[in-house]
Coordinates of C-alpha atoms and ligand atoms in Angstrom, one line a residue:
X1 CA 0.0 0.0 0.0
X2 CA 1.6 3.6 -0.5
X3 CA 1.4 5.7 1.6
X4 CA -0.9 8.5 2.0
X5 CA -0.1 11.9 1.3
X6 CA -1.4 14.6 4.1
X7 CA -2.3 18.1 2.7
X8 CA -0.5 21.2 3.5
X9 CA -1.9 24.6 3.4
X10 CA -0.1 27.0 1.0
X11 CA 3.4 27.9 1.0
X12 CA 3.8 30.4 3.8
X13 CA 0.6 29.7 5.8
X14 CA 2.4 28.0 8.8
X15 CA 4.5 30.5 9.1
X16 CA 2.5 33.0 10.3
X17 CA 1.8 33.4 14.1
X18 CA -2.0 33.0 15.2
X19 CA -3.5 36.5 16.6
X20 CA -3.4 35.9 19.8
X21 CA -6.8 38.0 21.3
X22 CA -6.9 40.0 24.9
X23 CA -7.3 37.4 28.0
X24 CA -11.0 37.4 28.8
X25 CA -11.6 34.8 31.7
X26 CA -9.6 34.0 34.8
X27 CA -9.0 30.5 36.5
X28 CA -11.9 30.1 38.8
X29 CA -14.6 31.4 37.0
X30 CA -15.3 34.6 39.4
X31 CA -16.1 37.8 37.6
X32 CA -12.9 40.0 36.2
X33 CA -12.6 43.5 35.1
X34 CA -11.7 43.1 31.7
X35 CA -9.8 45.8 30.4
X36 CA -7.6 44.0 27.5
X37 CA -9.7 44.3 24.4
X38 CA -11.1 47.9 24.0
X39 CA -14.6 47.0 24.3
X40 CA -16.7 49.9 25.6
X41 CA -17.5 49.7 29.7
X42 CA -21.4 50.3 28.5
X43 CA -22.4 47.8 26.2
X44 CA -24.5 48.2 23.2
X45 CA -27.6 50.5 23.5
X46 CA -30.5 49.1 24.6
X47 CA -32.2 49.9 20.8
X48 CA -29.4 47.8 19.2
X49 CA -30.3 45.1 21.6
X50 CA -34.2 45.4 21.1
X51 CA -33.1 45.0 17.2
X52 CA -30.9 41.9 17.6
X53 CA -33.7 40.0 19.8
X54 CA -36.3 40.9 17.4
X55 CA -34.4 39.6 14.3
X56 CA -34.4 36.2 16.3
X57 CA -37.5 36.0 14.8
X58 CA -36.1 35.6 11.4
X59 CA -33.3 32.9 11.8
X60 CA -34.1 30.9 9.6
X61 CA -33.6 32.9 6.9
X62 CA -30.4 34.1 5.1
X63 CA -29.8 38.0 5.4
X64 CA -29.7 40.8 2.8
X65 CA -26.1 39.3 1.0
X66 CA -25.9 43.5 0.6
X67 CA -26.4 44.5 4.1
X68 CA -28.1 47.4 2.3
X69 CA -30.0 48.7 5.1
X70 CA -27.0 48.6 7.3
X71 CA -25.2 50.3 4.6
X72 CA -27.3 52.9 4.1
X73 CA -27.9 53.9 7.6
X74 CA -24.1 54.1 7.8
X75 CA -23.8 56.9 4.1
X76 CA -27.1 58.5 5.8
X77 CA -25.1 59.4 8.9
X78 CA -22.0 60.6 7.5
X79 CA -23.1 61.5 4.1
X80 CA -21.8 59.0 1.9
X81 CA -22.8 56.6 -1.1
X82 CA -24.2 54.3 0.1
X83 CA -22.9 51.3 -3.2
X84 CA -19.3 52.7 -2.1
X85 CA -19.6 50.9 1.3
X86 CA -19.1 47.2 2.2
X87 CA -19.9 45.5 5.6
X88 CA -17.7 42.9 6.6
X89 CA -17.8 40.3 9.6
X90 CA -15.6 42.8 11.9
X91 CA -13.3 45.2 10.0
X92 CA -10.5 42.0 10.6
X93 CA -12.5 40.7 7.9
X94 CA -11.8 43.7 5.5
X95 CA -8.8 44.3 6.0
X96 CA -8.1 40.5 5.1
X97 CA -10.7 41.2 2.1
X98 CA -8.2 43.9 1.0
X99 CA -5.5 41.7 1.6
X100 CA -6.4 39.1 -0.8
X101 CA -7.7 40.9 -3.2
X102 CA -4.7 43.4 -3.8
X103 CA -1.4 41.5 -2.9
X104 CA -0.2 38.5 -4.1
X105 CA 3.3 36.4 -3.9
X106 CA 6.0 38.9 -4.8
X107 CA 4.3 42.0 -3.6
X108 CA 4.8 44.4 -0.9
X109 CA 2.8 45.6 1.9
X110 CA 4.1 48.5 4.6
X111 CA 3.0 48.6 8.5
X112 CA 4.0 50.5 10.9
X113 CA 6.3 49.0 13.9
X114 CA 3.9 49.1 16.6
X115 CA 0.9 48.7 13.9
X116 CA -2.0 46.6 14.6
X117 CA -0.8 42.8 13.9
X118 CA -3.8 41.5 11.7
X119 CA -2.5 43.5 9.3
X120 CA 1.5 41.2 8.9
X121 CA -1.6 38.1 9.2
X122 CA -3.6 39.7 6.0
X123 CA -0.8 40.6 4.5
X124 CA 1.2 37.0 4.7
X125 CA -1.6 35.1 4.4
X126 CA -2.3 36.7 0.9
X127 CA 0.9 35.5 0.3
X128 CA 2.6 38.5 -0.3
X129 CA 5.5 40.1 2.1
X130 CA 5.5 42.7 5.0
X131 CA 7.4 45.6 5.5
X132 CA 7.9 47.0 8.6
X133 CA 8.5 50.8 8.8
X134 CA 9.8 52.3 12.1
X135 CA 8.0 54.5 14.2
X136 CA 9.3 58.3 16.3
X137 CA 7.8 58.3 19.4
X138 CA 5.8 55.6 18.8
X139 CA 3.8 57.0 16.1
X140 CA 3.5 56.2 12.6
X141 CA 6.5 58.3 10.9
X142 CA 5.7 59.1 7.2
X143 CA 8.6 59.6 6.0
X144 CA 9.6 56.4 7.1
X145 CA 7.1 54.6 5.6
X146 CA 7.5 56.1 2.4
X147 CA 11.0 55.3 2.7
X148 CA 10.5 51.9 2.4
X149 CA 8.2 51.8 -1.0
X150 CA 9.7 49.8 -3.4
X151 CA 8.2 48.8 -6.8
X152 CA 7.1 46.3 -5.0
X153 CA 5.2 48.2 -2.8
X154 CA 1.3 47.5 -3.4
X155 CA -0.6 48.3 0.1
X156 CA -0.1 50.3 3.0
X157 CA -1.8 49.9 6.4
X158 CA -2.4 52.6 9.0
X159 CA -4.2 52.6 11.8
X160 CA -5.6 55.6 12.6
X161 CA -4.9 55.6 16.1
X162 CA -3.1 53.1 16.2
X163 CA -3.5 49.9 18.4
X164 CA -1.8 49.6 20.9
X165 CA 0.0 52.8 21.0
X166 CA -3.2 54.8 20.6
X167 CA -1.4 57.8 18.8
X168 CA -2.4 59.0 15.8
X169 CA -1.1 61.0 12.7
X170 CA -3.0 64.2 11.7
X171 CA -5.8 65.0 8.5
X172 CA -2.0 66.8 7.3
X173 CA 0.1 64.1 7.8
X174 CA -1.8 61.2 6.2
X175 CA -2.5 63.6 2.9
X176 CA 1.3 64.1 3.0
X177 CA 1.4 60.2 2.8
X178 CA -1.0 59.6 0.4
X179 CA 0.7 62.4 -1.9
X180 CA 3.9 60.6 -1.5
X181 CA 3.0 57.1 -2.3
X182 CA 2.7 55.7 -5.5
X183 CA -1.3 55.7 -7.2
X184 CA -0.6 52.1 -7.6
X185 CA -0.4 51.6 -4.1
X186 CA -3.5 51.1 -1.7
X187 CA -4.0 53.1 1.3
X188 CA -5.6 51.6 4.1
X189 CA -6.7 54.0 6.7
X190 CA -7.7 51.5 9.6
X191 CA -10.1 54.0 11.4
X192 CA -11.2 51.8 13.9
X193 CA -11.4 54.3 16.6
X194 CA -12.1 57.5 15.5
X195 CA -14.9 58.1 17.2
X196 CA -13.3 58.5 20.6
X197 CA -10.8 61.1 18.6
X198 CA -11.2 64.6 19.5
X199 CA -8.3 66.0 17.7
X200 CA -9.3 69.1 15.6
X201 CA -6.7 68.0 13.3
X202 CA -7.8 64.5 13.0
X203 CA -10.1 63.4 9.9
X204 CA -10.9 59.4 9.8
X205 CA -10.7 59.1 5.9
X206 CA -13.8 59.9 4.5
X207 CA -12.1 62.8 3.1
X208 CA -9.0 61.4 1.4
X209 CA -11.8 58.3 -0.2
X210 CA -13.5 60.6 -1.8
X211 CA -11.2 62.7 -3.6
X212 CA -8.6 59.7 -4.2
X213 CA -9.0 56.9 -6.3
X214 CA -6.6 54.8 -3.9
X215 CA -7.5 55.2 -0.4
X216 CA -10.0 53.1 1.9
X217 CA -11.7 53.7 5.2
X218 CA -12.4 50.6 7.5
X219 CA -14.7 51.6 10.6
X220 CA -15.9 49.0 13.4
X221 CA -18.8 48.4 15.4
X222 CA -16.9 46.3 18.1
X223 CA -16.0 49.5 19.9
X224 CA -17.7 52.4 20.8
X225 CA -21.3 50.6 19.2
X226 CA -21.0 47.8 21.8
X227 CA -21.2 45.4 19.6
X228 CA -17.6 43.4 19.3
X229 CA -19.6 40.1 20.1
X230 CA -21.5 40.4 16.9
X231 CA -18.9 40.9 14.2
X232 CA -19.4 44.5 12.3
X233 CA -17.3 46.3 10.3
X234 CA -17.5 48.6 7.3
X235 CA -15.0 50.0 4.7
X236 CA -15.8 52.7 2.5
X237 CA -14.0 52.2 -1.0
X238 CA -13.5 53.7 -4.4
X239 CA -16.3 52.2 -6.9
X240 CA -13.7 49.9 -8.1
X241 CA -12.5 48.5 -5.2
X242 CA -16.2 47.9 -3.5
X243 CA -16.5 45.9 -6.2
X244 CA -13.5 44.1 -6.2
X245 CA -14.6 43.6 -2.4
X246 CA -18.1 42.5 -3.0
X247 CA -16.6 39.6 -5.6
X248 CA -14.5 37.8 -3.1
X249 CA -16.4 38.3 0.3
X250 CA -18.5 35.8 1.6
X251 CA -22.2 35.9 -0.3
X252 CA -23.6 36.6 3.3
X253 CA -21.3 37.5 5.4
X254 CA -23.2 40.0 7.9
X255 CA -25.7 38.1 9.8
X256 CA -29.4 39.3 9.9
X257 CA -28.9 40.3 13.3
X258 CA -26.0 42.3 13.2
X259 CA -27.3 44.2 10.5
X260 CA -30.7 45.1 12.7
X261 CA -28.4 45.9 15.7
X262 CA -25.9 47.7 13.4
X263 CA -28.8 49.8 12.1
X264 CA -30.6 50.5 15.5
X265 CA -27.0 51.2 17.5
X266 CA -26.0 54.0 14.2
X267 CA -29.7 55.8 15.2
X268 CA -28.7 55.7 19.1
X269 CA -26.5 58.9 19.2
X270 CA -27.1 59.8 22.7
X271 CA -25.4 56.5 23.7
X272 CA -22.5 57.8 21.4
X273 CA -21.9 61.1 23.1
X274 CA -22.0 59.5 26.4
X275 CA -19.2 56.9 25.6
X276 CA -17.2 60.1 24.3
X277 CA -17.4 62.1 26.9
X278 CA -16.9 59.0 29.5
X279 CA -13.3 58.3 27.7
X280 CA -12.3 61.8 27.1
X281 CA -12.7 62.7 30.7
X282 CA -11.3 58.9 32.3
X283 CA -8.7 59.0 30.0
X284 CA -6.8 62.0 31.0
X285 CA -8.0 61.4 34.8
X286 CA -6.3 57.6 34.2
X287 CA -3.1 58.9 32.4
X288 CA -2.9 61.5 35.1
X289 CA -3.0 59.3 38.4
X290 CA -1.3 56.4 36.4
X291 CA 2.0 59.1 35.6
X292 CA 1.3 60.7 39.3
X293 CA 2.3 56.5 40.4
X294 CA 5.5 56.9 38.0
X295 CA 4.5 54.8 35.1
X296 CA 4.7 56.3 31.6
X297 CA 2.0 56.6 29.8
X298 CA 1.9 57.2 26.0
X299 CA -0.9 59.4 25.0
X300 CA -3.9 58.4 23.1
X301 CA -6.5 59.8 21.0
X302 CA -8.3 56.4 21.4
X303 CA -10.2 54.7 24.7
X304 CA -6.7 52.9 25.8
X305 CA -3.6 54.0 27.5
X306 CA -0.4 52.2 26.8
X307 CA 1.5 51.9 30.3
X308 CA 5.5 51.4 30.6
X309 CA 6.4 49.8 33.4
X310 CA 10.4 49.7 34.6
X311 CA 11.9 46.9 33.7
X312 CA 13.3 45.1 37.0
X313 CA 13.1 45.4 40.7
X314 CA 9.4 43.6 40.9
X315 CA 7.2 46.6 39.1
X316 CA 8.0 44.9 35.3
X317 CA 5.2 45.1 33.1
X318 CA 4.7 40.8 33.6
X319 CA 4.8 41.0 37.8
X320 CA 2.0 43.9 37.6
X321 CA -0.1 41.8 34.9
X322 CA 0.1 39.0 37.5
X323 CA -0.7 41.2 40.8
X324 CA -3.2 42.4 38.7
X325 CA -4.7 38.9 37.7
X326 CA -4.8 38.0 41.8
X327 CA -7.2 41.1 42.0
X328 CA -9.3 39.5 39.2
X329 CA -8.2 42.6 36.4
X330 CA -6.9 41.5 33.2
X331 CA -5.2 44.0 31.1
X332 CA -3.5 43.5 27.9
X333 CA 0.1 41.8 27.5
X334 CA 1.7 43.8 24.4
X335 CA 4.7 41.5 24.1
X336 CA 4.2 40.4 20.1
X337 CA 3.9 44.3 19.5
X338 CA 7.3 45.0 20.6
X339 CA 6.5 45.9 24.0
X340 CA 7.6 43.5 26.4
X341 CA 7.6 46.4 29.4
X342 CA 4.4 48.0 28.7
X343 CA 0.7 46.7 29.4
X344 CA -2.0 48.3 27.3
X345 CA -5.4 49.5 29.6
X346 CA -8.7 50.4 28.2
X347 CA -11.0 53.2 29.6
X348 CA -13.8 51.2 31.7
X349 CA -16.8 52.2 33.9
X350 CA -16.1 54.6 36.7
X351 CA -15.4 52.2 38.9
X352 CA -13.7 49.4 37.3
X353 CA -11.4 52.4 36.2
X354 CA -10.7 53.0 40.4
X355 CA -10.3 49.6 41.3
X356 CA -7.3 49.6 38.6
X357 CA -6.1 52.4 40.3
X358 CA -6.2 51.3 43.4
X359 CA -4.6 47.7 42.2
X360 CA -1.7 49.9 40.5
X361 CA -1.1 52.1 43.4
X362 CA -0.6 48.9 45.6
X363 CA 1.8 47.4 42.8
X364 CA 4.2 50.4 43.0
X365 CA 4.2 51.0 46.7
X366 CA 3.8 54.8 45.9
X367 CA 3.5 57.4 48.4
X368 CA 1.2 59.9 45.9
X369 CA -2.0 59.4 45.5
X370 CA -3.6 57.6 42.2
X371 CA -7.2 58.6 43.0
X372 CA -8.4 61.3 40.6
Ligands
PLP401 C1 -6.7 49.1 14.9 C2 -7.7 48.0 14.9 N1 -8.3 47.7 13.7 C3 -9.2 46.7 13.6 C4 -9.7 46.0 14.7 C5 -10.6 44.9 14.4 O1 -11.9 45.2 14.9 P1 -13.1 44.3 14.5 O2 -12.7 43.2 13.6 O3 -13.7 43.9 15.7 O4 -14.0 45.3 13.7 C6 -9.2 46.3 15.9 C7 -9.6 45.6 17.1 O5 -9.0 45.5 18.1 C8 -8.2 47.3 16.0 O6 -7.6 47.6 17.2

């Protein structure tokens, strides 16, 4: 008998590391404060809930393959067409949409150092090879990354704050970018925060979309909508590439209830203002206290704080993740993003937000005060 041949995936497949998402559950089972994925502290609203329990009613039958309501509520609210937009199963999904669809074996794809990792997964995955461009000060650096274009060069990523550093690069700096780079190459403006960004000289991307013919927007619904659980996302393309999108993506790949949720949580504005002013103000009250303890903080434009902690004499980054786990709090380890001193925290309830605090302030042994 000869023997049997297994199958391999694709040249290049295995070599990529698996994304490895924010700790959500301790041993034992008791409630945590979970502060590692940047979910918002409030949950959905209550009308994006009423939506996804009604649509129970309906499971037995596929969604709209167009998610055109969804799509439409999004271009209503922010002025848009709505055949330019595509919803995706999280914006993970588009950005892997883009991926395949644009790169190939041979080609080039730019990130920045601390950049979000799906994109070195979308990137390698498609076969193709990432670049890694350096960052100042832990920000995307432009000239840096346009730099490293080669003819090779067919995509760039940038988030827009970035994850995990949460800094971002102004309206001004990412036209400089685009104006830089090559028409051939794709800009991906990953804006999957910019709704806690209060920076008059931020802009998410809408702009740049619609007056290039080589930029894209991606947008999520997994953080300040509530709705991480339920898999959202949207890009807003050029003509061309929503279709290109549309021909590869899955024929249904937003579910019947995430598009009624989507819809209901877009129309709940109130619940949107709330969540900004919330992480605006526990932002800069965390950063404070968290400095006033002797930690660095990087700042952010997002609803997360990256925290430095020194590197030896039992206040590392790892020994404060583990005092923290005893006190049931899990925050996010940043190793794989090139910081193996730094754990990232995101802006939760009042409460939860003193409890860290409090948990922090015990860590270091300080003397000041961390309550704000
Ligand atoms: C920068 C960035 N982009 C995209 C995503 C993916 O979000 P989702 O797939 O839930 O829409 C995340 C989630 O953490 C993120 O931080």
């Amino acid at each position: 008998m000869t023997a049997k041949r297994a199958v391999s995936p694709r040249r290049g497949i295995l070599d990529i590391a698996p994304y490895v998402p924010g700790k959500s559950a301790l041993q034992g089972g008791q409630p945590v404060i979970k502060l590692s994925s940047n979910e918002t502290p409030f949950g959905p609203s209550p009308r994006a809930v009423e939506a996804y329990v009604a649509a129970a009613a309906n499971l037995s039958r596929y969604p709209d393959g167009s998610a055109r309501s969804l799509r439409e509520a999004i271009a209503k609210l922010y002025g848009l067409d709505p055949a330019r937009i595509v919803c995706g199963a999280g914006s993970d999904e588009l950005l892997n949409l883009l991926a395949a669809a644009y790169l190939g074996p041979g080609d080039e794809a730019i990130y920045s150092e601390h950049g979000f990792l799906v994109y070195r997964i979308a990137i390698r995955a498609a076969g193709a090879t990432p670049v890694v461009a350096p960052e100042t000060a832990l920000t995307a650096d432009v000239d840096a990354i346009i730099a490293r274009v080669s003819p090779a060069t067919r995509m760039v990523f940038l988030a827009n704050p970035n994850n995990p550093t949460g800094t971002y690069l102004s309206s001004d700096a990412v036209k400089r970018l685009r104006a830089a780079l090559p028409d051939d190459v794709l800009l991906v403006l990953d804006a999957a925060y910019a709704e806690y960004v209060r920076a008059n000289d931020y802009e998410a991307g809408i702009e740049l979309v619609a007056t290039t013919p080589n930029t894209v927007m991606t947008r999520t619904f997994s953080k300040i909508y509530g709705l991480a659980s339920l898999r959202i996302g949207w890009a807003y393309c050029p003509d061309d590439i929503a279709d290109a999108l549309n021909r590869i993506r899955g024929p249904f790949n937003v579910s019947g209830p995430a598009i009624a949720a989507g819809v209901a949580a877009l129309q709940d504005r109130t619940a949107v203002a709330r969540s900004v002013e919330h992480n605006e103000v526990w932002r800069g009250r965390m950063a404070e206290a968290l400095s006033a303890l002797g930690l660095k903080v990087t700042p952010s434009a997002a609803n997360f704080l990256l925290v430095h902690f020194p590197k030896g004499n039992g206040r590392s980054a790892v020994e404060a993740d583990k005092f923290l786990q005893s006190r049931r709090i899990i925050l996010r380890r940043v190793e794989e993003y090139g910081f193996p001193d730094a754990l990232r925290l995101t802006v939760g309830t009042e409460a939860e937000n003193r409890t860290v605090l409090d948990a922090l302030h015990a860590f270091m042994g300080a003397k000041v005060s961390a309550r704000p």
